[in-house]
Amino acid sequence: MWNAFAKRSDNIDFLRHDGEMGQRIAAYDWESTSLGPIAGWPQSLRALVAFIIHSPVPIVMLWGKQGTMIYNDAYSKFAGANHPRILGLPVREAWPEVADFNDHVMKVGLAGGTLAYKDHLLQLDRSCGLEDVWMNLDYSPVFGDDGTPEGVLAVVVETTAAVRAAAALRESEARLRFLDELTVQTAASADADDILAATTRMVGEYLGVSICAYADMDEDGDGFTIRGDWTAAELPSIKGHYSLAAFGELAVARLTNGQPLIINDNLAEIAPEAAAAFEALGIRATICMPLVKEGRLTALMAIHHRRPHAWSDNELALMREVTDRSWAHVERAATEAELRQTAERLRDLNETLERRVAERSSALERSQIQFRLLVQGVTDYAIFMLDKDGVVSSWNAGAERIKGYSPEEIIGRHFSAFYEPAERNAGEPARALEMARREGRFAADGWRLRKDGSRFRAGVVIDAIRDDAGKLIGFAKITRDISEREEAQLELERAREALFQSQKMEAIGQLTGGVAHDFNNLLMVIQSGLELLRKRPSSDPQISRLIDNCLQATERGAALTQRMLAFARRQELATEHVTLPQLVGGMMELLQRSLGPSFVIDTHFPSGLPAVSADINQLEMALLNLAVNARDAMPSGGAISIVAREREIRRGEVSGLAPGRYVRLTVADEGACMDAETLARAADPFFTTKGVGKGTGLGLSMVHGFAQQIGGALELESEMNQGTSAHIWLPISRAEAGDIAVAPQAHGVPTHSGQLILVVDDDAIILMNTAALLEDLGHRVLEASSGADALALLHAHGDIDILITDQAMPGMTGSELIAAARSERPDLPIILATGYGETPSDVGPALQRLGKPFGQKELESAVAKAMSEGGRQRRATGEALA
């Protein structure tokens, strides 16, 4: 391909491209650079530039020792506000903030070496300042005509979003580890002030703030007392009594309503009087979390910075969690203190007992109370005791929350009730106890069952408990629900895979749509020329047969491009109300003839099956494709079933489908199944398992693209000894049967000859052949190779009867030409001839569309319809004026 581009050395045709950068490169003043004018560029440089501008991947070429930059449309989007300034600049001037890095790249590349970086961080200025940008970078040398390195080719793929998502996950895991450590440090304490002192110290050190403090609210709801705080080494304590109103209306409104107060810079965000109250304490930025009990603000916990600080979501989430846990531990400590007082009163009532016995009994009682309260206060973990046989003997609140059993329901039952039946039958519970008995501890992750039968992922630890003599008396078992952590990791992996697949299919779709457009233009030239040749008299019948064969080949090529456009979702769809039983019934003769006598077609459609919204022609083609695939899977014949059923789809139930009501149309065979690798690639374009010449690899791709374009999906299932089922999910039509308009029957199109027709196309060959077809039909033709030329002819010839224009043209597109023509002649009949599948959305409804390639018959019909439609518009305009 590069050699083909390089041969065009006397012009700039190698820069022809529908995108922006081909035009910009062609128009750039290269004489002012070390490259010189385009006409003098070496063949290697011209070929490389042509390759770059046609690639959908962000690519930039750094040519010469200075690394003069030439890049494509995808890279221009990456460059941001620097585009188009950096085109033609040396890379050192284009990106001065990373000049040293690019110097190294040029040095290695011009020496013939390569470089590759994954998730590489650079600070780039793409708009108004430096920003962190992560990228996958691949650098390769490019060679001149003499075979020596002349530059560096760089592929630049930005990965900033993925890197930041991974960082967010790491922050979440770090926050959970900190919270676990905080629980360990505070759970053993029985004093509320000790708990809060440890909490403020750990939070302050972990977040690196200036102050972390806690306060109690007065009964009046305004006064509060900061009872304890942790401050950085250079700061004084802020303990004391304050008025909430002094800190501003925002603080009062949010905290009394149970909402956190978040200020990044009090001088910029709140009233001066309120900011002064914070400044008096040495505070510039704050997060203050309220504790509301029974509708009343009772306590506060806050972190502060001396300087402005943009608080992150991670810091806010941590403060929410810490506040909830800390006050839970404070309440536990208060309860424990009350129980201690009760125990002391009981001890005083037994003064007649021997002092030593009383002291030992009291100490034992306190120890038991503390242990029981500690275990009962933990809700994040299931903590319970087993006897030496594995029977549950105690049960805490965390166990009840995680597993769903109350103490009365589970105490006395064997702990194997938490295992799945298969693991119980395999002896897993007994193996766990044996390992704990033998080694002192058993630890593992696995699936466990709740009371309601649901499964959850659990982290399990079993410790053996022995008496002073070393005799086993039972086991302590701790279970943690880790489902959310593992599910978050799996969800992240699924999201990454879905993003990769979506980007891959989008890139292939764009490439396929562009190829189909160019192929249609080539077929247009061939078909129109052949049709004109066939009209020339010839005494040699062999010539007529050859022309007919070539015309059949162009028809097959046009059908192939339609499949390519269907995969790329760029075809024109006429969505309407479709009743599936009638559609399939009307196709039975075609299906049976296509499949052959060795196949039996079974259909099943339930009564009351709702109609669907689809393009009838494309749906028939998709159904025929699936039936032919089923036939090819059963070389010896067999049964093929066509079944439909209505389904209500929930979010995430079927990949690519929005929630709603659908009809699933299934074509199933009894042939050999597809393996997992083949099934995963079955809908990829140009992938086929058939022999050479027996398939294009576009059948399932076309069905996939069609289904997505109408809001549905294609789903494939294949099982050993069960065959393969292809499901097309079709959205249910919103129109009622009584509201469906019946299309009028066509009775032929009147012919119009002798018209003056303006034909516009930037491709000279297509322009010449289209004009020849029209002249052969008896019309007079004016030709224009651009939108500007066409407008000049419209101004000069007021008697032009019809305009036929291409869509994709440089300078002025067909849509823009149509808008300009209609502004002067609103009733001018217009035909848009395009090799793309879809009609541009900005051309309006009153327009005839003629798809390339077209023959003389299609052209004649389009002209007649356009003239008829134009006549109706002129009559309507005249009646309105009358």
GROMACS .gro file of C-alpha atoms in nm, residues 296-677:
model
  382
  296ARG     CA    1  -3.119   1.626   6.762
  297LEU     CA    2  -2.758   1.722   6.688
  298THR     CA    3  -2.561   1.565   6.974
  299ALA     CA    4  -2.194   1.553   6.873
  300LEU     CA    5  -1.939   1.656   6.608
  301MET     CA    6  -1.617   1.513   6.466
  302ALA     CA    7  -1.399   1.725   6.235
  303ILE     CA    8  -1.071   1.746   6.046
  304HIS     CA    9  -0.906   2.079   5.956
  305HIS     CA   10  -0.622   2.221   5.744
  306ARG     CA   11  -0.433   2.543   5.815
  307ARG     CA   12  -0.427   2.625   5.445
  308PRO     CA   13  -0.683   2.589   5.162
  309HIS     CA   14  -0.738   2.225   5.071
  310ALA     CA   15  -0.960   2.055   4.809
  311TRP     CA   16  -1.114   1.768   5.004
  312SER     CA   17  -1.133   1.439   4.809
  313ASP     CA   18  -1.420   1.191   4.796
  314ASN     CA   19  -1.189   0.942   4.970
  315GLU     CA   20  -1.135   1.177   5.267
  316LEU     CA   21  -1.508   1.244   5.298
  317ALA     CA   22  -1.593   0.872   5.281
  318LEU     CA   23  -1.333   0.795   5.547
  319MET     CA   24  -1.471   1.061   5.782
  320ARG     CA   25  -1.826   0.927   5.742
  321GLU     CA   26  -1.713   0.575   5.831
  322VAL     CA   27  -1.487   0.687   6.118
  323THR     CA   28  -1.761   0.902   6.273
  324ASP     CA   29  -2.014   0.618   6.270
  325ARG     CA   30  -1.770   0.365   6.412
  326SER     CA   31  -1.625   0.598   6.675
  327TRP     CA   32  -1.962   0.692   6.827
  328ALA     CA   33  -2.063   0.324   6.823
  329HIS     CA   34  -1.753   0.245   7.030
  330VAL     CA   35  -1.827   0.538   7.263
  331GLU     CA   36  -2.178   0.406   7.325
  332ARG     CA   37  -2.035   0.061   7.385
  333ALA     CA   38  -1.788   0.204   7.637
  334ALA     CA   39  -2.069   0.389   7.815
  335THR     CA   40  -2.272   0.071   7.836
  336GLU     CA   41  -1.968  -0.116   7.964
  337ALA     CA   42  -1.905   0.152   8.227
  338GLU     CA   43  -2.264   0.125   8.342
  339LEU     CA   44  -2.231  -0.252   8.367
  340ARG     CA   45  -1.908  -0.215   8.564
  341GLN     CA   46  -2.085   0.008   8.809
  342THR     CA   47  -2.358  -0.253   8.843
  343ALA     CA   48  -2.096  -0.523   8.906
  344GLU     CA   49  -1.932  -0.306   9.172
  345ARG     CA   50  -2.265  -0.258   9.348
  346LEU     CA   51  -2.320  -0.634   9.345
  347ARG     CA   52  -1.977  -0.685   9.491
  348ASP     CA   53  -2.055  -0.443   9.777
  349LEU     CA   54  -2.368  -0.645   9.860
  350ASN     CA   55  -2.148  -0.950   9.926
  351GLU     CA   56  -1.914  -0.789  10.183
  352THR     CA   57  -1.967  -1.087  10.413
  353LEU     CA   58  -1.779  -1.310  10.169
  354GLU     CA   59  -1.410  -1.361  10.207
  355ARG     CA   60  -1.222  -1.068  10.052
  356ARG     CA   61  -0.996  -1.283   9.838
  357VAL     CA   62  -1.284  -1.482   9.692
  358ALA     CA   63  -1.479  -1.161   9.635
  359GLU     CA   64  -1.188  -0.994   9.455
  360ARG     CA   65  -1.121  -1.293   9.231
  361SER     CA   66  -1.489  -1.334   9.152
  362SER     CA   67  -1.524  -0.965   9.071
  363ALA     CA   68  -1.216  -0.971   8.845
  364LEU     CA   69  -1.345  -1.277   8.664
  365GLU     CA   70  -1.686  -1.118   8.625
  366ARG     CA   71  -1.536  -0.798   8.483
  367SER     CA   72  -1.323  -0.995   8.242
  368GLN     CA   73  -1.623  -1.191   8.117
  369ILE     CA   74  -1.831  -0.876   8.078
  370GLN     CA   75  -1.557  -0.701   7.886
  371PHE     CA   76  -1.506  -0.994   7.655
  372ARG     CA   77  -1.877  -1.036   7.592
  373LEU     CA   78  -1.927  -0.666   7.522
  374LEU     CA   79  -1.623  -0.658   7.294
  375VAL     CA   80  -1.752  -0.951   7.088
  376GLN     CA   81  -2.112  -0.827   7.088
  377GLY     CA   82  -2.006  -0.476   6.980
  378VAL     CA   83  -1.848  -0.603   6.657
  379THR     CA   84  -2.094  -0.609   6.366
  380ASP     CA   85  -1.851  -0.631   6.073
  381TYR     CA   86  -1.743  -0.984   6.172
  382ALA     CA   87  -1.929  -1.299   6.272
  383ILE     CA   88  -1.756  -1.411   6.597
  384PHE     CA   89  -1.881  -1.720   6.773
  385MET     CA   90  -1.763  -2.025   6.967
  386LEU     CA   91  -1.778  -2.393   6.872
  387ASP     CA   92  -1.741  -2.683   7.109
  388LYS     CA   93  -1.478  -2.943   7.024
  389ASP     CA   94  -1.727  -3.127   6.799
  390GLY     CA   95  -1.815  -2.816   6.595
  391VAL     CA   96  -2.149  -2.731   6.760
  392VAL     CA   97  -2.224  -2.357   6.791
  393SER     CA   98  -2.215  -2.246   7.156
  394SER     CA   99  -2.221  -1.861   7.129
  395TRP     CA  100  -2.336  -1.605   6.872
  396ASN     CA  101  -2.263  -1.231   6.834
  397ALA     CA  102  -2.452  -0.950   6.659
  398GLY     CA  103  -2.216  -0.961   6.362
  399ALA     CA  104  -2.290  -1.330   6.309
  400GLU     CA  105  -2.662  -1.259   6.317
  401ARG     CA  106  -2.624  -0.976   6.065
  402ILE     CA  107  -2.403  -1.171   5.822
  403LYS     CA  108  -2.558  -1.519   5.841
  404GLY     CA  109  -2.920  -1.430   5.925
  405TYR     CA  110  -2.970  -1.665   6.224
  406SER     CA  111  -3.079  -1.542   6.566
  407PRO     CA  112  -2.896  -1.696   6.868
  408GLU     CA  113  -3.202  -1.906   6.950
  409GLU     CA  114  -3.206  -2.052   6.596
  410ILE     CA  115  -2.840  -2.152   6.567
  411ILE     CA  116  -2.692  -2.224   6.911
  412GLY     CA  117  -2.680  -2.601   6.950
  413ARG     CA  118  -2.655  -2.673   6.577
  414HIS     CA  119  -2.343  -2.792   6.393
  415PHE     CA  120  -2.148  -2.523   6.208
  416SER     CA  121  -2.157  -2.732   5.887
  417ALA     CA  122  -2.502  -2.575   5.828
  418PHE     CA  123  -2.311  -2.278   5.679
  419TYR     CA  124  -2.148  -2.493   5.405
  420GLU     CA  125  -2.291  -2.579   5.065
  421PRO     CA  126  -2.421  -2.939   5.033
  422ALA     CA  127  -2.137  -3.045   4.802
  423GLU     CA  128  -1.873  -2.928   5.050
  424ARG     CA  129  -2.055  -3.091   5.340
  425ASN     CA  130  -2.068  -3.420   5.151
  426ALA     CA  131  -1.696  -3.386   5.069
  427GLY     CA  132  -1.611  -3.348   5.439
  428GLU     CA  133  -1.487  -2.987   5.426
  429PRO     CA  134  -1.620  -2.887   5.774
  430ALA     CA  135  -1.446  -3.182   5.940
  431ARG     CA  136  -1.123  -3.108   5.750
  432ALA     CA  137  -1.128  -2.745   5.871
  433LEU     CA  138  -1.170  -2.847   6.237
  434GLU     CA  139  -0.900  -3.112   6.204
  435MET     CA  140  -0.651  -2.858   6.064
  436ALA     CA  141  -0.733  -2.610   6.343
  437ARG     CA  142  -0.697  -2.889   6.601
  438ARG     CA  143  -0.364  -3.006   6.455
  439GLU     CA  144  -0.201  -2.673   6.363
  440GLY     CA  145  -0.383  -2.433   6.595
  441ARG     CA  146  -0.551  -2.234   6.315
  442PHE     CA  147  -0.745  -2.280   5.990
  443ALA     CA  148  -0.784  -1.987   5.747
  444ALA     CA  149  -0.944  -1.985   5.399
  445ASP     CA  150  -1.181  -1.799   5.165
  446GLY     CA  151  -1.486  -1.979   5.029
  447TRP     CA  152  -1.859  -1.976   4.958
  448ARG     CA  153  -2.097  -1.998   5.254
  449LEU     CA  154  -2.475  -2.007   5.294
  450ARG     CA  155  -2.702  -1.765   5.481
  451LYS     CA  156  -3.022  -1.867   5.653
  452ASP     CA  157  -3.228  -1.772   5.346
  453GLY     CA  158  -3.015  -2.000   5.124
  454SER     CA  159  -2.827  -1.719   4.948
  455ARG     CA  160  -2.453  -1.758   4.891
  456PHE     CA  161  -2.183  -1.513   4.996
  457ARG     CA  162  -1.805  -1.507   4.973
  458ALA     CA  163  -1.651  -1.543   5.317
  459GLY     CA  164  -1.308  -1.507   5.475
  460VAL     CA  165  -1.296  -1.768   5.756
  461VAL     CA  166  -1.056  -1.817   6.050
  462ILE     CA  167  -1.092  -2.100   6.306
  463ASP     CA  168  -0.863  -2.093   6.612
  464ALA     CA  169  -0.829  -2.382   6.854
  465ILE     CA  170  -0.901  -2.289   7.223
  466ARG     CA  171  -0.719  -2.488   7.492
  467ASP     CA  172  -0.718  -2.474   7.873
  468ASP     CA  173  -0.414  -2.414   8.092
  469ALA     CA  174  -0.324  -2.780   8.063
  470GLY     CA  175  -0.329  -2.767   7.681
  471LYS     CA  176  -0.650  -2.967   7.649
  472LEU     CA  177  -0.879  -2.870   7.358
  473ILE     CA  178  -1.204  -2.720   7.488
  474GLY     CA  179  -1.343  -2.576   7.163
  475PHE     CA  180  -1.285  -2.335   6.876
  476ALA     CA  181  -1.322  -1.961   6.815
  477LYS     CA  182  -1.457  -1.894   6.465
  478ILE     CA  183  -1.444  -1.556   6.284
  479THR     CA  184  -1.620  -1.502   5.948
  480ARG     CA  185  -1.603  -1.188   5.734
  481ASP     CA  186  -1.828  -1.115   5.432
  482ILE     CA  187  -1.584  -1.028   5.149
  483SER     CA  188  -1.840  -1.047   4.865
  484GLU     CA  189  -1.843  -0.671   4.800
  485ARG     CA  190  -1.464  -0.651   4.775
  486GLU     CA  191  -1.439  -0.939   4.528
  487GLU     CA  192  -1.744  -0.821   4.333
  488ALA     CA  193  -1.590  -0.473   4.297
  489GLN     CA  194  -1.273  -0.627   4.154
  490LEU     CA  195  -1.471  -0.847   3.912
  491GLU     CA  196  -1.683  -0.548   3.807
  492LEU     CA  197  -1.370  -0.348   3.733
  493GLU     CA  198  -1.229  -0.630   3.518
  494ARG     CA  199  -1.560  -0.665   3.331
  495ALA     CA  200  -1.570  -0.290   3.269
  496ARG     CA  201  -1.215  -0.293   3.132
  497GLU     CA  202  -1.294  -0.584   2.900
  498ALA     CA  203  -1.618  -0.420   2.780
  499LEU     CA  204  -1.434  -0.093   2.710
  500PHE     CA  205  -1.163  -0.273   2.513
  501GLN     CA  206  -1.419  -0.470   2.308
  502SER     CA  207  -1.626  -0.158   2.241
  503GLN     CA  208  -1.321   0.039   2.122
  504LYS     CA  209  -1.209  -0.250   1.901
  505MET     CA  210  -1.548  -0.294   1.734
  506GLU     CA  211  -1.593   0.082   1.691
  507ALA     CA  212  -1.254   0.111   1.517
  508ILE     CA  213  -1.330  -0.185   1.286
  509GLY     CA  214  -1.676  -0.042   1.213
  510GLN     CA  215  -1.534   0.296   1.112
  511LEU     CA  216  -1.276   0.132   0.885
  512THR     CA  217  -1.536  -0.101   0.730
  513GLY     CA  218  -1.783   0.183   0.665
  514GLY     CA  219  -1.514   0.389   0.492
  515VAL     CA  220  -1.402   0.096   0.276
  516ALA     CA  221  -1.763   0.027   0.176
  517HIS     CA  222  -1.810   0.391   0.073
  518ASP     CA  223  -1.499   0.390  -0.147
  519PHE     CA  224  -1.590   0.049  -0.292
  520ASN     CA  225  -1.939   0.177  -0.383
  521ASN     CA  226  -1.782   0.465  -0.576
  522LEU     CA  227  -1.564   0.221  -0.774
  523LEU     CA  228  -1.861  -0.005  -0.846
  524MET     CA  229  -2.057   0.302  -0.959
  525VAL     CA  230  -1.800   0.380  -1.229
  526ILE     CA  231  -1.785   0.017  -1.347
  527GLN     CA  232  -2.162  -0.040  -1.350
  528SER     CA  233  -2.251   0.283  -1.532
  529GLY     CA  234  -1.982   0.225  -1.795
  530LEU     CA  235  -2.096  -0.133  -1.854
  531GLU     CA  236  -2.459  -0.031  -1.893
  532LEU     CA  237  -2.366   0.228  -2.155
  533LEU     CA  238  -2.147  -0.028  -2.335
  534ARG     CA  239  -2.433  -0.279  -2.338
  535LYS     CA  240  -2.645  -0.029  -2.530
  536ARG     CA  241  -2.384  -0.009  -2.807
  537PRO     CA  242  -2.461  -0.249  -3.091
  538SER     CA  243  -2.212  -0.535  -3.124
  539SER     CA  244  -2.199  -0.823  -3.366
  540ASP     CA  245  -1.998  -1.035  -3.125
  541PRO     CA  246  -2.231  -1.217  -2.879
  542GLN     CA  247  -1.933  -1.299  -2.659
  543ILE     CA  248  -1.898  -0.927  -2.577
  544SER     CA  249  -2.261  -0.908  -2.459
  545ARG     CA  250  -2.215  -1.212  -2.237
  546LEU     CA  251  -1.898  -1.070  -2.087
  547ILE     CA  252  -2.071  -0.736  -2.016
  548ASP     CA  253  -2.364  -0.919  -1.850
  549ASN     CA  254  -2.122  -1.123  -1.636
  550CYS     CA  255  -1.944  -0.805  -1.527
  551LEU     CA  256  -2.276  -0.640  -1.438
  552GLN     CA  257  -2.369  -0.942  -1.225
  553ALA     CA  258  -2.032  -0.911  -1.050
  554THR     CA  259  -2.100  -0.544  -0.970
  555GLU     CA  260  -2.438  -0.644  -0.822
  556ARG     CA  261  -2.265  -0.901  -0.601
  557GLY     CA  262  -2.009  -0.638  -0.499
  558ALA     CA  263  -2.291  -0.397  -0.409
  559ALA     CA  264  -2.453  -0.666  -0.193
  560LEU     CA  265  -2.120  -0.717  -0.015
  561THR     CA  266  -2.086  -0.345   0.062
  562GLN     CA  267  -2.440  -0.346   0.203
  563ARG     CA  268  -2.330  -0.616   0.448
  564MET     CA  269  -2.025  -0.411   0.539
  565LEU     CA  270  -2.243  -0.103   0.598
  566ALA     CA  271  -2.481  -0.314   0.807
  567PHE     CA  272  -2.194  -0.424   1.032
  568ALA     CA  273  -2.070  -0.063   1.057
  569ARG     CA  274  -2.431   0.047   1.146
  570ARG     CA  275  -2.425   0.302   0.864
  571GLN     CA  276  -2.705   0.164   0.652
  572GLU     CA  277  -3.036   0.343   0.592
  573LEU     CA  278  -3.311   0.171   0.793
  574ALA     CA  279  -3.684   0.209   0.740
  575THR     CA  280  -3.810   0.104   1.083
  576GLU     CA  281  -4.173  -0.005   1.088
  577HIS     CA  282  -4.430  -0.221   1.264
  578VAL     CA  283  -4.349  -0.590   1.192
  579THR     CA  284  -4.560  -0.895   1.279
  580LEU     CA  285  -4.314  -1.184   1.301
  581PRO     CA  286  -4.550  -1.477   1.224
  582GLN     CA  287  -4.659  -1.305   0.901
  583LEU     CA  288  -4.303  -1.213   0.804
  584VAL     CA  289  -4.168  -1.566   0.859
  585GLY     CA  290  -4.472  -1.721   0.692
  586GLY     CA  291  -4.414  -1.507   0.385
  587MET     CA  292  -4.049  -1.620   0.372
  588MET     CA  293  -4.111  -1.996   0.406
  589GLU     CA  294  -4.094  -2.068   0.032
  590LEU     CA  295  -3.769  -1.866   0.000
  591LEU     CA  296  -3.619  -2.032   0.309
  592GLN     CA  297  -3.707  -2.385   0.196
  593ARG     CA  298  -3.570  -2.320  -0.152
  594SER     CA  299  -3.247  -2.176  -0.004
  595LEU     CA  300  -3.198  -2.464   0.241
  596GLY     CA  301  -3.287  -2.755   0.015
  597PRO     CA  302  -3.503  -3.069   0.055
  598SER     CA  303  -3.280  -3.223   0.326
  599PHE     CA  304  -3.393  -2.970   0.585
  600VAL     CA  305  -3.717  -2.938   0.782
  601ILE     CA  306  -3.818  -2.595   0.912
  602ASP     CA  307  -4.018  -2.591   1.239
  603THR     CA  308  -4.176  -2.264   1.353
  604HIS     CA  309  -4.345  -2.173   1.677
  605PHE     CA  310  -4.499  -1.835   1.759
  606PRO     CA  311  -4.716  -1.801   2.073
  607SER     CA  312  -5.055  -1.641   2.037
  608GLY     CA  313  -5.063  -1.276   2.132
  609LEU     CA  314  -4.698  -1.224   2.036
  610PRO     CA  315  -4.656  -0.844   2.009
  611ALA     CA  316  -4.528  -0.679   1.692
  612VAL     CA  317  -4.169  -0.552   1.682
  613SER     CA  318  -4.001  -0.240   1.546
  614ALA     CA  319  -3.756  -0.324   1.264
  615ASP     CA  320  -3.661  -0.273   0.900
  616ILE     CA  321  -3.845  -0.554   0.716
  617ASN     CA  322  -3.588  -0.598   0.439
  618GLN     CA  323  -3.292  -0.608   0.677
  619LEU     CA  324  -3.475  -0.841   0.916
  620GLU     CA  325  -3.556  -1.081   0.629
  621MET     CA  326  -3.190  -1.071   0.522
  622ALA     CA  327  -3.074  -1.136   0.879
  623LEU     CA  328  -3.317  -1.431   0.916
  624LEU     CA  329  -3.201  -1.578   0.584
  625ASN     CA  330  -2.835  -1.541   0.690
  626LEU     CA  331  -2.898  -1.727   1.016
  627ALA     CA  332  -3.090  -2.003   0.836
  628VAL     CA  333  -2.808  -2.051   0.584
  629ASN     CA  334  -2.554  -2.068   0.871
  630ALA     CA  335  -2.770  -2.335   1.037
  631ARG     CA  336  -2.781  -2.527   0.707
  632ASP     CA  337  -2.401  -2.515   0.672
  633ALA     CA  338  -2.364  -2.653   1.027
  634MET     CA  339  -2.558  -2.971   0.923
  635PRO     CA  340  -2.406  -3.105   0.599
  636SER     CA  341  -2.631  -3.413   0.610
  637GLY     CA  342  -2.953  -3.219   0.667
  638GLY     CA  343  -3.175  -3.195   0.972
  639ALA     CA  344  -3.429  -2.978   1.151
  640ILE     CA  345  -3.403  -2.599   1.184
  641SER     CA  346  -3.639  -2.430   1.427
  642ILE     CA  347  -3.753  -2.067   1.420
  643VAL     CA  348  -3.907  -1.962   1.751
  644ALA     CA  349  -4.011  -1.631   1.905
  645ARG     CA  350  -4.104  -1.538   2.261
  646GLU     CA  351  -4.165  -1.217   2.454
  647ARG     CA  352  -3.930  -1.125   2.741
  648GLU     CA  353  -3.900  -0.844   2.997
  649ILE     CA  354  -3.529  -0.761   3.032
  650ARG     CA  355  -3.376  -0.617   3.348
  651ARG     CA  356  -3.062  -0.403   3.355
  652GLY     CA  357  -2.749  -0.610   3.287
  653GLU     CA  358  -2.941  -0.929   3.209
  654VAL     CA  359  -2.843  -0.932   2.839
  655SER     CA  360  -2.523  -0.758   2.731
  656GLY     CA  361  -2.591  -0.445   2.526
  657LEU     CA  362  -2.968  -0.433   2.596
  658ALA     CA  363  -3.141  -0.151   2.783
  659PRO     CA  364  -3.415  -0.256   3.028
  660GLY     CA  365  -3.753  -0.305   2.862
  661ARG     CA  366  -3.977  -0.544   2.666
  662TYR     CA  367  -3.835  -0.738   2.372
  663VAL     CA  368  -3.918  -1.029   2.144
  664ARG     CA  369  -3.639  -1.287   2.113
  665LEU     CA  370  -3.637  -1.441   1.763
  666THR     CA  371  -3.434  -1.765   1.767
  667VAL     CA  372  -3.293  -1.974   1.481
  668ALA     CA  373  -3.165  -2.307   1.620
  669ASP     CA  374  -2.992  -2.603   1.452
  670GLU     CA  375  -2.882  -2.951   1.559
  671GLY     CA  376  -2.533  -2.930   1.408
  672ALA     CA  377  -2.187  -2.938   1.559
  673CYS     CA  378  -2.138  -2.687   1.837
  674MET     CA  379  -1.883  -2.402   1.833
  675ASP     CA  380  -1.598  -2.402   2.084
  676ALA     CA  381  -1.558  -2.107   2.320
  677GLU     CA  382  -1.295  -1.931   2.104
   0.00000   0.00000   0.00000
